[in-house]
Every structure is written in C-alpha cells, then in structure tokens.
Coordinates of C-alpha atoms in Angstrom, one line a residue:
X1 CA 132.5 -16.0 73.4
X2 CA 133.5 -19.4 72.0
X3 CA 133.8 -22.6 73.4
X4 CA 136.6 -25.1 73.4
X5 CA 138.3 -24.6 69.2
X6 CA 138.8 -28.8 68.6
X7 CA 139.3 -29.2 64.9
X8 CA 138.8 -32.6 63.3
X9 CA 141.4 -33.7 60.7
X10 CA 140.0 -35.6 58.1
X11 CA 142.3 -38.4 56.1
X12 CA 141.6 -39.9 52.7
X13 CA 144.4 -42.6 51.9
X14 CA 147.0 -39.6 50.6
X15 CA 144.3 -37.2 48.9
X16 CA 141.4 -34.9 49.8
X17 CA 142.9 -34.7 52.9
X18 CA 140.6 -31.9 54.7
X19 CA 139.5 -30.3 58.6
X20 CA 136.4 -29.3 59.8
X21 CA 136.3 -26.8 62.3
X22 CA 133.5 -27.0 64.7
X23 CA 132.7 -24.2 67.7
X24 CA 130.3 -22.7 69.9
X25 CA 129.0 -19.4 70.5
X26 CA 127.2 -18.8 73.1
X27 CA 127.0 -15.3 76.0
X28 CA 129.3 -16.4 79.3
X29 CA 126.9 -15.9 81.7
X30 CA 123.0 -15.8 82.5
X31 CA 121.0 -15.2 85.8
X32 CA 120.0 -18.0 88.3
X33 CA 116.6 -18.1 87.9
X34 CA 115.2 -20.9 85.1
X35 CA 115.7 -19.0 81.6
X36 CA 115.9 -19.0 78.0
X37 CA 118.9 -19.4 76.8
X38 CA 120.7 -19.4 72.5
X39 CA 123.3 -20.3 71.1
X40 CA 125.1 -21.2 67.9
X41 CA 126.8 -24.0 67.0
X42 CA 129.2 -23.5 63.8
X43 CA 131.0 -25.7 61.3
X44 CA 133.6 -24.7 58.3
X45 CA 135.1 -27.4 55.8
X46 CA 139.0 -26.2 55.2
X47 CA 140.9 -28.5 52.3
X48 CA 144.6 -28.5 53.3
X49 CA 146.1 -27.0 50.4
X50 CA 148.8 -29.2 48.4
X51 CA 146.9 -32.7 49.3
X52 CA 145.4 -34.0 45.6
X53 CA 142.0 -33.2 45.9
X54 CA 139.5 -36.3 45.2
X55 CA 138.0 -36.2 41.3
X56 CA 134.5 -35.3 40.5
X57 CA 131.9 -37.2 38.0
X58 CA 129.4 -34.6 36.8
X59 CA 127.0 -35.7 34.1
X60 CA 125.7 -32.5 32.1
X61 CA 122.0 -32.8 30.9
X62 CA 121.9 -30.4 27.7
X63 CA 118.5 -29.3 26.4
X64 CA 119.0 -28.7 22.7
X65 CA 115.0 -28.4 21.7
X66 CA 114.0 -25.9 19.3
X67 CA 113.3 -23.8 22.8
X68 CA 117.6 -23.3 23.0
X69 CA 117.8 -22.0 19.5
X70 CA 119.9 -19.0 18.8
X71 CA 121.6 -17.3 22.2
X72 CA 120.7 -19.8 24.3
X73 CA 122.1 -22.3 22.4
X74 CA 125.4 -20.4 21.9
X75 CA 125.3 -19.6 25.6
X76 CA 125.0 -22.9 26.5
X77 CA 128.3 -24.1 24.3
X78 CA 130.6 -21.1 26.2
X79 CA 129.6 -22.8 29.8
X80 CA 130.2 -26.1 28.6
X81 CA 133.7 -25.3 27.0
X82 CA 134.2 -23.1 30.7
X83 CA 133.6 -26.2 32.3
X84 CA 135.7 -28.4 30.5
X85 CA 139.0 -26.1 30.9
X86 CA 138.6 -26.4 34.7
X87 CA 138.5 -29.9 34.8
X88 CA 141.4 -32.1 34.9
X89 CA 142.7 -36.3 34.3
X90 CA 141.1 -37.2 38.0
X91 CA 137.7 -35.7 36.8
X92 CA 135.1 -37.3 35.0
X93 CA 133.2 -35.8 32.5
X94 CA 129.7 -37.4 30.5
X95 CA 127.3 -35.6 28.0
X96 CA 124.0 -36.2 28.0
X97 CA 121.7 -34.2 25.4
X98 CA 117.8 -33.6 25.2
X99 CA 114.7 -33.0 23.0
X100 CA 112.0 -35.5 22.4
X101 CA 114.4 -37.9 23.0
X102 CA 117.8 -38.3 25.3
X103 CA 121.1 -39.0 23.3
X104 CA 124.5 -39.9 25.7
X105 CA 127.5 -38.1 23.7
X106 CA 130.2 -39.7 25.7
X107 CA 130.2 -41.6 28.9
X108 CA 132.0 -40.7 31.9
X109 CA 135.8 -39.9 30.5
X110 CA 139.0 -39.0 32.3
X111 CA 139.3 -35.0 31.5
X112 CA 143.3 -35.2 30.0
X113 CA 144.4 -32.7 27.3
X114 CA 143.2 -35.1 24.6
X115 CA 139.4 -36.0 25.9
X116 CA 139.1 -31.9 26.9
X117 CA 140.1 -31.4 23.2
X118 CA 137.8 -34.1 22.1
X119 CA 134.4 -33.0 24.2
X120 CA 135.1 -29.5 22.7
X121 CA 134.8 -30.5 19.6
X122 CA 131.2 -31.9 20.4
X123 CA 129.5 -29.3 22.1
X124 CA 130.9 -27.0 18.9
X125 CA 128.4 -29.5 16.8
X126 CA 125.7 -29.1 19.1
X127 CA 122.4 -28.2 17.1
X128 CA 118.6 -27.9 17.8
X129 CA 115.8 -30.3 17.1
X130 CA 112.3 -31.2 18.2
X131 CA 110.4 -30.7 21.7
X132 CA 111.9 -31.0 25.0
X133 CA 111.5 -33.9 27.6
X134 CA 113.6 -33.2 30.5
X135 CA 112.5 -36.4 32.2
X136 CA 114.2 -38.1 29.5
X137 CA 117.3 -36.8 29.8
X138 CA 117.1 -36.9 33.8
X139 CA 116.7 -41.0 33.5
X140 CA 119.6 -40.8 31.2
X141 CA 122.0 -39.4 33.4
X142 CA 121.1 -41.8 36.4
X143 CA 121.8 -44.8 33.9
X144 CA 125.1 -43.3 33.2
X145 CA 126.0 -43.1 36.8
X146 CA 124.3 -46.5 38.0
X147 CA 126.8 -48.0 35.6
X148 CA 129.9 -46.4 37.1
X149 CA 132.5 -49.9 38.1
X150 CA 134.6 -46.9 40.5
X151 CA 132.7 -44.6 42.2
X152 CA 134.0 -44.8 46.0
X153 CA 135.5 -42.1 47.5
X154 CA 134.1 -39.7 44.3
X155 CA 131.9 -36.5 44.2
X156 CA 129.2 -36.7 41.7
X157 CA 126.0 -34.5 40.1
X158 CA 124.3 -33.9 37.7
X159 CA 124.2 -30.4 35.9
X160 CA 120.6 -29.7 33.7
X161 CA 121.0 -26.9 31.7
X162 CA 117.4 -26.7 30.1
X163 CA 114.7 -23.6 29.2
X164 CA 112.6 -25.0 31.3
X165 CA 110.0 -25.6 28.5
X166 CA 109.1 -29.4 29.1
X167 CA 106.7 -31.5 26.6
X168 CA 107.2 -35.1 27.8
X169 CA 104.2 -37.7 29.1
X170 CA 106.1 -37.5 32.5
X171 CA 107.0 -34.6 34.7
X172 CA 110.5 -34.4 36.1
X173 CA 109.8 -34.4 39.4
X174 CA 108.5 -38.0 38.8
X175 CA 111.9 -39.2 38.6
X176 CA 113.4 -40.7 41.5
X177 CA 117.4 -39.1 41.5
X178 CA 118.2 -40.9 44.7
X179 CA 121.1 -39.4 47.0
X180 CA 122.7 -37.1 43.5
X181 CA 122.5 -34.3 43.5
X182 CA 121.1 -32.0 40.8
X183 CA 121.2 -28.5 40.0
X184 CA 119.3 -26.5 37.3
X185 CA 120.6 -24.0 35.4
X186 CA 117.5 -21.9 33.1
X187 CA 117.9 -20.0 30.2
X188 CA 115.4 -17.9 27.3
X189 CA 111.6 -17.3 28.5
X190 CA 109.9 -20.0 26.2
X191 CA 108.9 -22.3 29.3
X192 CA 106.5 -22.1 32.4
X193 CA 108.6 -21.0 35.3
X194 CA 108.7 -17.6 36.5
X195 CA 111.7 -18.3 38.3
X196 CA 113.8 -19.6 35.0
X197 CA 113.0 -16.8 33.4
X198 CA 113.5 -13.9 35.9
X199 CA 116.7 -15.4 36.7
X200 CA 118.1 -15.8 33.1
X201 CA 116.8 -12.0 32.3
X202 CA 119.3 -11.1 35.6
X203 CA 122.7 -13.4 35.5
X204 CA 124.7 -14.9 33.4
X205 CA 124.4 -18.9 32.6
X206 CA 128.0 -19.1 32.9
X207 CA 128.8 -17.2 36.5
X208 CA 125.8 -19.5 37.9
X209 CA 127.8 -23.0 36.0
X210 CA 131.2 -21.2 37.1
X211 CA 129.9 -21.2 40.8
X212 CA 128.3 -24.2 41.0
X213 CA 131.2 -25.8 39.6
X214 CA 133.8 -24.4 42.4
X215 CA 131.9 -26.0 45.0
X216 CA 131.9 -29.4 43.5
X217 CA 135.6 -28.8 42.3
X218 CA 136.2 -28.4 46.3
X219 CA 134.4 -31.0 48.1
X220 CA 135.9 -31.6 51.7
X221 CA 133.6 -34.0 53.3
X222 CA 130.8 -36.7 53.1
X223 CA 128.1 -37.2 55.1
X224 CA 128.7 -34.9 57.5
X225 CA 126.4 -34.8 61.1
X226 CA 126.2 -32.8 64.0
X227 CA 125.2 -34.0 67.2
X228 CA 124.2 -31.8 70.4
X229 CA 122.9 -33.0 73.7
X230 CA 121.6 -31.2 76.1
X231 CA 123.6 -31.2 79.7
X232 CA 122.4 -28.9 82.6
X233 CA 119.5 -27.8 79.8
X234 CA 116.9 -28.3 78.2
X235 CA 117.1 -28.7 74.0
X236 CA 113.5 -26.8 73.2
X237 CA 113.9 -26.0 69.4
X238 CA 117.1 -26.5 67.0
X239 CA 117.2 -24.3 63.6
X240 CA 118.5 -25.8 60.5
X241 CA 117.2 -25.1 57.7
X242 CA 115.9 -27.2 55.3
X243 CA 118.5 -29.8 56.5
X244 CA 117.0 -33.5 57.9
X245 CA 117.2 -33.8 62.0
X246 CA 116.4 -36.7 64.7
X247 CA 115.9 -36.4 67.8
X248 CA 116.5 -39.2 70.2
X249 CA 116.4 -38.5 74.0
X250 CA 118.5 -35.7 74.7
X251 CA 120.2 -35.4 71.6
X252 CA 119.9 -33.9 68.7
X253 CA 121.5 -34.7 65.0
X254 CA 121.5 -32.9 62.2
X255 CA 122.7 -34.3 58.9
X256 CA 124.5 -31.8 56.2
X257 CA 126.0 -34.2 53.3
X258 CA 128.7 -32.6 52.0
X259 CA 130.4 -29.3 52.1
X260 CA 132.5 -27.3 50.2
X261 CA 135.8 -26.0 51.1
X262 CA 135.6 -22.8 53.2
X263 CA 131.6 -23.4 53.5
X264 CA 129.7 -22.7 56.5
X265 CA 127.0 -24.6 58.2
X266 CA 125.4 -22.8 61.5
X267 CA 122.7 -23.9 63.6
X268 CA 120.9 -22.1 66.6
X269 CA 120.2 -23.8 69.7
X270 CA 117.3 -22.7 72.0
X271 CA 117.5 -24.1 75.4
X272 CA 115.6 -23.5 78.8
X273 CA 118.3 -23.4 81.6
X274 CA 116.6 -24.5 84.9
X275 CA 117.0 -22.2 88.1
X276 CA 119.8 -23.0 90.7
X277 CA 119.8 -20.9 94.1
X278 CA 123.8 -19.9 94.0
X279 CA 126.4 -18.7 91.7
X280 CA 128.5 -21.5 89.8
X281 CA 129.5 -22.8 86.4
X282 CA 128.3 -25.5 84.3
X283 CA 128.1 -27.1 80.8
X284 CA 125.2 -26.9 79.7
X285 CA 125.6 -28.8 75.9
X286 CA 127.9 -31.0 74.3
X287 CA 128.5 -31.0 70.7
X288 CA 130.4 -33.9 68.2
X289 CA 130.5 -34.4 64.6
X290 CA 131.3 -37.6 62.2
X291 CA 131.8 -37.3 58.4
X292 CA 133.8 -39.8 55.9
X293 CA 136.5 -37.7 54.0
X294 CA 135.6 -36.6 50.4
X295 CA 138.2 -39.3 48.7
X296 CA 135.8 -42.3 50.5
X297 CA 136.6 -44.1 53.9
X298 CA 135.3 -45.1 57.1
X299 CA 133.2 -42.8 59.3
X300 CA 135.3 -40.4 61.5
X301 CA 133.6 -39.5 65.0
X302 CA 135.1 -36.2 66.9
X303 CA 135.8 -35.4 70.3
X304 CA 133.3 -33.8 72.2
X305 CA 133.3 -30.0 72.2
X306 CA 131.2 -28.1 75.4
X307 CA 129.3 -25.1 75.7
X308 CA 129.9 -23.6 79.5
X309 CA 128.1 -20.6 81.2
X310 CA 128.4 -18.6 84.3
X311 CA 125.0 -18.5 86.7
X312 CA 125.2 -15.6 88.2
X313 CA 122.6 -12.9 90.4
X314 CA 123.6 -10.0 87.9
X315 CA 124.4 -11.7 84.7
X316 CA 127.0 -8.6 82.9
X317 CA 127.9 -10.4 79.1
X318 CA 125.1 -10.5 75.7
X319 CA 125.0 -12.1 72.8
X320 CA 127.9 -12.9 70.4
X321 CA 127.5 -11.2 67.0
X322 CA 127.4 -14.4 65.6
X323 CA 124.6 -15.8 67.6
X324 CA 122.3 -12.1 66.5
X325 CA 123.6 -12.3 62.9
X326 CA 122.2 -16.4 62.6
X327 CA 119.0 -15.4 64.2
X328 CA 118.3 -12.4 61.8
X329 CA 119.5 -14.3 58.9
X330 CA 117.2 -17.2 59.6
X331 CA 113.9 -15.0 60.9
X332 CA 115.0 -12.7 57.6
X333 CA 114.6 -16.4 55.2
X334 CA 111.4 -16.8 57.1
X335 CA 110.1 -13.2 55.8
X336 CA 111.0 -14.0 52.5
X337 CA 109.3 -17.5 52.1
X338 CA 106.1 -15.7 53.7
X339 CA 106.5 -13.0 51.4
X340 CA 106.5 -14.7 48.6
X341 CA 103.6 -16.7 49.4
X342 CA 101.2 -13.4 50.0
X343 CA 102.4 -12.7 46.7
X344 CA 101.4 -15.5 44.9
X345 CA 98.2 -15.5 46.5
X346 CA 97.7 -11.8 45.4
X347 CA 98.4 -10.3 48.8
X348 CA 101.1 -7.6 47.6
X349 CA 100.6 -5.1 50.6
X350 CA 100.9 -8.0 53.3
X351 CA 104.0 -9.0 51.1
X352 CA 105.7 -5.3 51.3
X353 CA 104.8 -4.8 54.9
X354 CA 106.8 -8.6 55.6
X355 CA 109.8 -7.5 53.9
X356 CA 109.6 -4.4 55.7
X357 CA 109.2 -5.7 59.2
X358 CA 112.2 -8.2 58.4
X359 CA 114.5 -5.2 56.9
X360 CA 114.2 -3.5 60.4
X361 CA 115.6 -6.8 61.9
X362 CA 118.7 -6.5 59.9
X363 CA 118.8 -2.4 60.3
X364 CA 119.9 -3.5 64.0
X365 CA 122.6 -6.0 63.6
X366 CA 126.0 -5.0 64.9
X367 CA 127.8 -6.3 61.5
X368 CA 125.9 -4.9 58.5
X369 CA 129.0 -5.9 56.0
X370 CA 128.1 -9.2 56.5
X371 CA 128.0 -11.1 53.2
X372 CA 124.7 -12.8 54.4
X373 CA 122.9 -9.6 55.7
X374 CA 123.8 -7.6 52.8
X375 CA 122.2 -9.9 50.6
X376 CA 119.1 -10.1 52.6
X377 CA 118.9 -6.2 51.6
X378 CA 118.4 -6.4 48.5
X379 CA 116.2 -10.0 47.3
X380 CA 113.3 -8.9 45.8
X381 CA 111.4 -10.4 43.4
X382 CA 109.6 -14.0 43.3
X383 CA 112.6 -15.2 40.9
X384 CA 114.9 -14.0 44.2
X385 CA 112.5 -15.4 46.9
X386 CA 112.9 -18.8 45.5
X387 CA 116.3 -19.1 45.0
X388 CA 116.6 -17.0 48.2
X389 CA 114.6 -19.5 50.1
X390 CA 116.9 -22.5 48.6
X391 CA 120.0 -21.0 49.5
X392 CA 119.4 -19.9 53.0
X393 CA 117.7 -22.7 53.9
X394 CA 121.0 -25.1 52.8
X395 CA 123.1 -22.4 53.5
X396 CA 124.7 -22.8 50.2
X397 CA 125.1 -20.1 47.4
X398 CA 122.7 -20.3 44.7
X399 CA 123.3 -17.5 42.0
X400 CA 120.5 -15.0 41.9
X401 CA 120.2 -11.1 40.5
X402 CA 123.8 -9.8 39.9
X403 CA 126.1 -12.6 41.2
X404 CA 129.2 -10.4 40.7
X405 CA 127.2 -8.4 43.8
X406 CA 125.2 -11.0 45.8
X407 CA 127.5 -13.4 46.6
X408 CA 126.1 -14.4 50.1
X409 CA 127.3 -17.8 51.7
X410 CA 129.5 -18.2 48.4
X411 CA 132.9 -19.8 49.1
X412 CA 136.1 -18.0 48.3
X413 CA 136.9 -19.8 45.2
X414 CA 133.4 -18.9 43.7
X415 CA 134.9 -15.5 43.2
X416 CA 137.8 -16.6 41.4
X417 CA 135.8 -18.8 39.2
X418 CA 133.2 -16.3 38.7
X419 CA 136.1 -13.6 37.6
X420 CA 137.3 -16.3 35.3
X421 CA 133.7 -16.7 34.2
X422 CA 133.2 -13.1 33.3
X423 CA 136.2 -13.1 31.1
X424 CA 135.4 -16.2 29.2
X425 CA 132.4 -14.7 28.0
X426 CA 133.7 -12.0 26.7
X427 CA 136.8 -14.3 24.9
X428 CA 136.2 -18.0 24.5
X429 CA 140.2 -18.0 23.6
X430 CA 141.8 -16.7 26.7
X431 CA 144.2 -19.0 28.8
X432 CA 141.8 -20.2 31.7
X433 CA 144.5 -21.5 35.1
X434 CA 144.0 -25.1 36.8
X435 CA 141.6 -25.5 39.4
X436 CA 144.6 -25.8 41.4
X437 CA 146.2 -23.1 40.9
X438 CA 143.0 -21.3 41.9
X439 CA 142.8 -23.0 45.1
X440 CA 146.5 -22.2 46.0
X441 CA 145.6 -18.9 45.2
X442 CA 142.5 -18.9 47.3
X443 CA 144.4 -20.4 49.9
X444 CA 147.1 -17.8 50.5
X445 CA 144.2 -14.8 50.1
X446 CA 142.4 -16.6 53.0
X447 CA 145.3 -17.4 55.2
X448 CA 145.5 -13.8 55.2
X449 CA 142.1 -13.0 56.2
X450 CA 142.1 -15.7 59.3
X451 CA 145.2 -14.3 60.8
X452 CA 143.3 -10.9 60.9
X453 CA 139.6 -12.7 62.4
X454 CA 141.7 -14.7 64.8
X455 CA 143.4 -11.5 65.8
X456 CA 140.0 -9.6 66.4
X457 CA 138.9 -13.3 67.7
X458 CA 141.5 -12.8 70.4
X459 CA 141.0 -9.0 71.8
X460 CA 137.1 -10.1 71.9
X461 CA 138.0 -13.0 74.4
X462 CA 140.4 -10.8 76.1
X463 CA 137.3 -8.2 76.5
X464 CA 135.1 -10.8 77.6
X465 CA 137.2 -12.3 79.8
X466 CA 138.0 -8.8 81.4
X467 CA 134.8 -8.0 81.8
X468 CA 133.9 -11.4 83.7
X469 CA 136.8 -10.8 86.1
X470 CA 135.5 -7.3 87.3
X471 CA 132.5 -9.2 87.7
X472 CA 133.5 -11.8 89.6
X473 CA 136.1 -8.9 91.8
X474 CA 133.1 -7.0 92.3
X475 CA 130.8 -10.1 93.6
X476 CA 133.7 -10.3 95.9
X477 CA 134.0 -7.1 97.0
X478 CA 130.4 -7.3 98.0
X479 CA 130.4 -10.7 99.9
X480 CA 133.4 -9.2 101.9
X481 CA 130.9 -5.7 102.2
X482 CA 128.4 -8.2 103.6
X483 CA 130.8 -9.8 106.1
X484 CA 132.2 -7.0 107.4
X485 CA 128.4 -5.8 107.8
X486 CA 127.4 -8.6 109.9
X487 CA 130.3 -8.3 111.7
X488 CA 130.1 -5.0 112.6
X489 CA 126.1 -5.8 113.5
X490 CA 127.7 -8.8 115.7
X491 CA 129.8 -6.2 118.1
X492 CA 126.7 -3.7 118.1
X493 CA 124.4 -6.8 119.7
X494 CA 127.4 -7.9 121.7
X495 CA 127.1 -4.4 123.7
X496 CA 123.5 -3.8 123.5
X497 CA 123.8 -7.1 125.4
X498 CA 126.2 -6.3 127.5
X499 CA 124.1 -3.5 128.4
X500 CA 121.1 -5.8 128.8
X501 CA 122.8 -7.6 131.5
X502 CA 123.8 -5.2 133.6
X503 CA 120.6 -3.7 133.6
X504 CA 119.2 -7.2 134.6
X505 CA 121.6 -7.1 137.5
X506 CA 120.8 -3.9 138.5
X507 CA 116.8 -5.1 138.2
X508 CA 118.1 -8.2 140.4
X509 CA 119.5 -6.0 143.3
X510 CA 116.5 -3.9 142.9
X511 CA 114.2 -6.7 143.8
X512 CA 117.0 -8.6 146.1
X513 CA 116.3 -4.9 148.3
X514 CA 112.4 -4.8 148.6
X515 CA 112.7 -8.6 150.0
X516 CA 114.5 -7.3 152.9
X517 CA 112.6 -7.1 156.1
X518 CA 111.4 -3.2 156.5
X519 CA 109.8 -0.5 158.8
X520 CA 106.1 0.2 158.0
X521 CA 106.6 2.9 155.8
X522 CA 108.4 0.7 153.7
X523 CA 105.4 -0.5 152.4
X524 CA 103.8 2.6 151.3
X525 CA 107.1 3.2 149.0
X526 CA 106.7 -0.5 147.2
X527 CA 104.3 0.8 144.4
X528 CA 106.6 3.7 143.7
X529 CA 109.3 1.1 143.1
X530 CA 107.4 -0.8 141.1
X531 CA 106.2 2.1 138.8
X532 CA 109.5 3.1 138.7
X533 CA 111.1 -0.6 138.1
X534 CA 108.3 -0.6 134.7
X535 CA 109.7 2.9 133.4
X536 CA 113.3 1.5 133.5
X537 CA 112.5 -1.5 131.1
X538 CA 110.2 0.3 129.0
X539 CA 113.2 2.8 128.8
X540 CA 115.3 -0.3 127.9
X541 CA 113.1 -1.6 125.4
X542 CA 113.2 1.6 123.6
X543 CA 116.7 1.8 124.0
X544 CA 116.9 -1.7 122.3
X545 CA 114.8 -0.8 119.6
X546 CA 116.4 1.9 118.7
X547 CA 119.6 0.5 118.3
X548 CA 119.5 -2.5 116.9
X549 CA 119.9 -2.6 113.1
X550 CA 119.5 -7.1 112.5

C-alpha cells in the first residue's frame, strides 16, 4: 500500500525540465501494542520527453602507456569514437592523455558535426609510449574543468580509461577530485588490481563506456535530498547505502546528488510504533524532498507526503513487495561485502556458506524477476563483489560479468545504448541515432510499461482496500455481537432481580408474622422457621449462582 502519489515538477529556465516521483510503502495496519514497524520510502527521476535536455562536460583521461598496446589500445579508440557520435553541439567534450606524463588534446569543445569530425581524427592518431601515471592525468582533468568560465546548470565527469598499471611517485587516490565525479573503466591484465582484470576478461570496454555514458546523457536532477521525520513513531535505523545522512532531532536527511532519468533511489525506514489502548489511525512519518533541476537553478522544496497506518487488535494486511524486495536486496549487498572479505582473508568456506545463507533470502521473495534480485543470483567472484558492493550500495548500475545479462538498477536507456554498443564493435561505420532520438524512443517503450504497473498498482489498492473494509465490517459486527451480549445479560439480571425482590418480600412477611403476639406453642415452632427461613436463601443463592452469566 502506498501513500499519498505527490510528484515534484522540476523547471530549468526552458530545458532539462524533469519530475521526481516520490512515495511510500508501507503495510495498512499493525497491532496496538508498541511494535516494530518498516517501510520504504521510494524516489524515481522522469525527464519529460521533448524539453532540450541540459549539456554534459566529460573530460576523458586516456592511458596510452606501453601497458595499452595492441587491443587495448584499439579497444580504447572504438569507445572513444562510440562516445563522440552520441554527443551533440550542447555537449562538451576534452581529451586528456597519459603515460609518464599528462598531454590535454583539446579542451572542452562544443560536440557539432565539425569538432565530432575533428576529435575523430585524434584518437585515430593515438599511439603508445612510456610508463603510466594516472595521478597525472587525474590533476590534468581537474585543471581543465577549474578553468571552465560556464559551468552553471551543467553535468560534468570525468571518464579514466586506464590498465590500471600505475608507475607515478604519487598514488591516485592522493588526489583531491572534489564534488566530480569519476568513473574507471579497466582494460588488459598488466596492472595490480584483481578487479580491472576480472572485469576486462568478462565485458566489453565499450558496453561499460556506453552505459555509463546514458546516465550522464540523462541527468534529471542536482542535489537531490530526502527528508523523513518521525510523527506518531520512533525513527530507530534508516538504510541507505553508501549515501551521506544527518540526523537532527526527529528527522532524518539523506543526500543522493544526482540521478539519472528513470533511476531509482529506495530507502528503508525502521520505526518502533508506541502502544495505544484503542483502535484508530494515524501518520506515523512525513517525508519531503529538495533538488535544483539538472540545467542549474535555485533549490526546489516539495510538499510533504505522509505515511498513515491503521492500529488495530487483529492487524489483517503484510508487507508490500516492495518493502520485502528492498530488505533482501540490501541484507543480500551485506552478504556479498562479508563475503568477499572472508575471501580475501583466506576464509573460502565461511565465504560459500554467506552467499548461501543470503541466496535462501532471495529464494523467498514474491518477485523473483526482479532486475535487482536476479542479479543478486548470480555475482560471484571478487571482480563482481566489488563492483557489486559499489552498485548496490549507490544504487546505480555499474557494468559487471555479462552486461547484455546483468543489467540490475540499469536505466532504460542503458539498454539502448548498450545495443548500440554491441553493434559498433562489431562495425565502427554503422549509422549510430541522436541521443534523442533514443530517449524518445525510450520514452514511448516506458509509457507503455507504467500504464501496465499503474494498472496492477490499482487492483492491488483495490485488494487492499477490500480487505481492510471486511476488516473493519467484521470489527463491527463484533462490537454489535458484544452489545447485544450485554444487553441480553442486562434483562437476565433484571429478572433474577426481580426475583430477588419478591423473595425479600416474601422473607419480610415471613418475619412481619413471627412478631405477632402468639399462643405458647408458638414458640416451640420459631426454630423450625428459622431453619426453614436459612434453607430458602441458601436455595436463592444457588439459584443466583446458577444463573447469572456477568
């Protein structure tokens, strides 16, 4: 069961105009005495299709150290070129290459048919030379995007597409990247990372640059936060992920950054409800978001959205599916970080009997299609665990094994791009469409899709809501059972009291007689009297006793 639907349109001065959709799942009723209580609180971006989207500025970091030679190297080229047919004249596109030193090709440009032609014709002189310093080429790329004069109201990243084999005085992870965001991309084996080299043996470079590249391409919102507060509750634990959260009183915020067109972001919300002595309903949290659109702007605050439930003697509703699915999903990326920590500390058997434990979690969900749990099924490996962990914990895709197969928390235009992907490997030549086409395309395959969830949406509220009335009828039913009860006890008493009294009278009478003046023999009778005046109130008692059913 959700709570109130209250969509937040986003505006961006004519482009990037967007929605988020924010609701709440939670079960409609729970029992009066103080109990746990979860729910989940769920976010989508949508971009309204037809608005301009806002432009990108991606700065690619290209290792091209004796460690890329041959396939790499070649690899390498037929992403770049991939990348440079999607974008378009509101995109920004710089070079940056790599060895023992860092060398900027081009600077930020404009991606019209002329600079697209241009840029090709550089990465098809790319060659290899010397050792690799990735640090190098990291500090590069910040200084390319420090000197940006317009960057308001613009997504930008950069893209490291490396071996992984590093040489340099200073480690990368020395340098300080700020808020942009980077994202890695390994080819070959000559370099010290398991992960690079398990995932490069598993997917191709370009479906991982295709994917990534559809999410930045699509870009709804900045900034984006979600607030709960706790209102007839108590807020014990909120799940995020890897995601930053505050807490300040009775509130919680949790702060996303940005997300993608058709991307998700779900939190759980563990609460202690305290006990009430009769039946009623009440909100128990209260959930807004604020975000700035994608194209730049001020901060946008929604309205409040509230999660209600029924307290009730005999609670009759569970879980939603989405609340179970979260909770397995999230105790599932638990397994796997564990997992993968026995393993790299030698502990293989405590490693298999992890996963194992977590795959009978997921063997007892209610929706085993589900993108998320599907993919859960089949992570193995460390190369999987850590990109696994990444993923789940943002709730982002992250390419990993077969992407064409695990495409869990990938937005709908990842497919499209990765299709595309496929096929430009195979033929560097082929016509590749505008991202905007895709996204129309994406668009009317989706609008499709929600009509049929909002459909099922709808029976399942109907059910629900069914289900609560015959509740409630029957509560009825057996508060007027009750009445009826008591009143029927009521007349019982009423003649057992009758008969009370005119026993009493008859008592009164009794004893109004032996007061009378009488003959001598009177008195020998008294005691008889008496005997006989104790048997008929003990015979009354009993008759009392009997009878009476308060």
């Amino acid at each position: 069961m959700a709570a109130q639907h209250n969509p937040l349109l986003i505006p961006a001065d004519g482009f990037g105009l967007g929605i988020i959709e924010f609701e709440i799942f939670n079960k409609a009723d729970a029992p009066l005495e103080k109990t746990d209580y979860r729910l989940v609180v769920g976010l989508m971006g949508l971009e309204i299709v037809g608005e301009q989207r806002c432009g990108v500025d991606i700065v690619t970091v290209l290792d091209v150290s004796y460690s890329m030679k041959g396939k790499n190297l070649e690899k390498l080229k037929t992403s770049m070129k991939y990348l440079v047919k999607k974008l378009n004249s509101i995109d920004r596109l710089s070079i940056v290459t790599f060895s023992s030193e860092a060398d900027k090709l081009c600077g930020l440009t404009g991606m019209n048919n002329n600079a697209q032609a241009e840029i090709e014709m550089l990465i098809d002189k790319l060659e290899v030379n010397g050792s690799a310093d990735i640090t190098v080429g990291l500090q590069t790329a910040l200084r390319v995007l420090d000197a940006r004069r317009q960057h308001e109201g613009r997504t930008s990243a950069i893209m490291l597409m490396s071996s992984g084999e590093h040489n340099g005085l200073d480690h990368p992870s020395t340098v300080d990247v700020g808020h942009v965001p980077i994202y890695t991309f390994g080819l070959g084996k000559h370099h010290d990372s398991q992960l690079l080299q398990e995932i490069a043996s598993r997917t191709s470079l370009n479906i991982a640059f295709s994917s990534c590249l559809a999410g930045l391409l699509s870009v709804v919102v900045q900034d984006l936060e979600l607030t709960v507060t706790q209102m007839e509750s108590e807020i014990e634990e909120v799940r995020a992920g890897n995601y930053d959260q505050a807490r300040v009183n009775k509130s919680v915020t949790i702060v996303f950054g940005n997300i993608y067109n058709r991307e998700k972001r779900e939190i759980i919300v563990f609460l202690s409800l305290p006990a009430i002595e009769e039946r009623t309903t009440t909100e128990i949290l209260e959930a807004t978001i604020s975000c700035r659109p994608s194209g730049g702007g001020d901060l946008i605050t929604s309205e409040t959205i509230m999660a209600t439930v029924t307290r009730r003697g005999s609670p009759v509703t569970v879980d939603p599916i989405e609340v179970g699915n979260e909770i397995a999903r999230a105790d599932t990326a638990v397994a796997i970080q564990k997992a993968r920590k026995q393993a790299d500390a030698n502990d293989l058997s405590g490693a298999q009997n992890t996963m194992k434990n977590a795959e009978k979690l997921l063997c007892n969900l209610n929706r085993d299609a589900d993108e998320l749990i599907k993919a859960q099924k089949y992570e193995r490996g460390r190369a999987f665990a850590l990109s696994s962990e990444l993923s789940h914990n943002l709730q982002r895709f992250a390419s990993r094994g077969d992407a064409t197969q695990l495409v869990a928390l990938a937005i709908p235009l990842v497919g499209q791009f990765v299709n595309q992907a496929i096929e430009f490997d195979q033929d560097n030549d082929i016509e590749v469409t505008s991202t905007e086409e895709d996204m129309k395309e994406v668009a009317a395959q989706t609008a499709i899709l929600d009509a049929a969830v909002e459909e099922e949406q709808k029976k399942l509220d109907e059910q629900i809501e069914a289900l609560m009335d015959k509740a409630d009828e029957e509560e009825k039913t057996e508060t007027a059972d009750k009445n009826n009860l008591i009143v029927a006890q009521a007349d019982i008493v009423k003649h057992q009291l009758g008969e009370v009294i005119d026993s009493l009278k008859a008592i009164q009478d009794l004893i109004a007689a032996l007061q009378k003046p009488a003959q001598t023999t009177t008195t020998y009778h008294c005691p008889c009297l008496l005997v006989l005046f104790s048997f008929t109130l003990l015979a009354f008692c009993l008759l009392l006793s009997d009878k009476c059913i308060i």
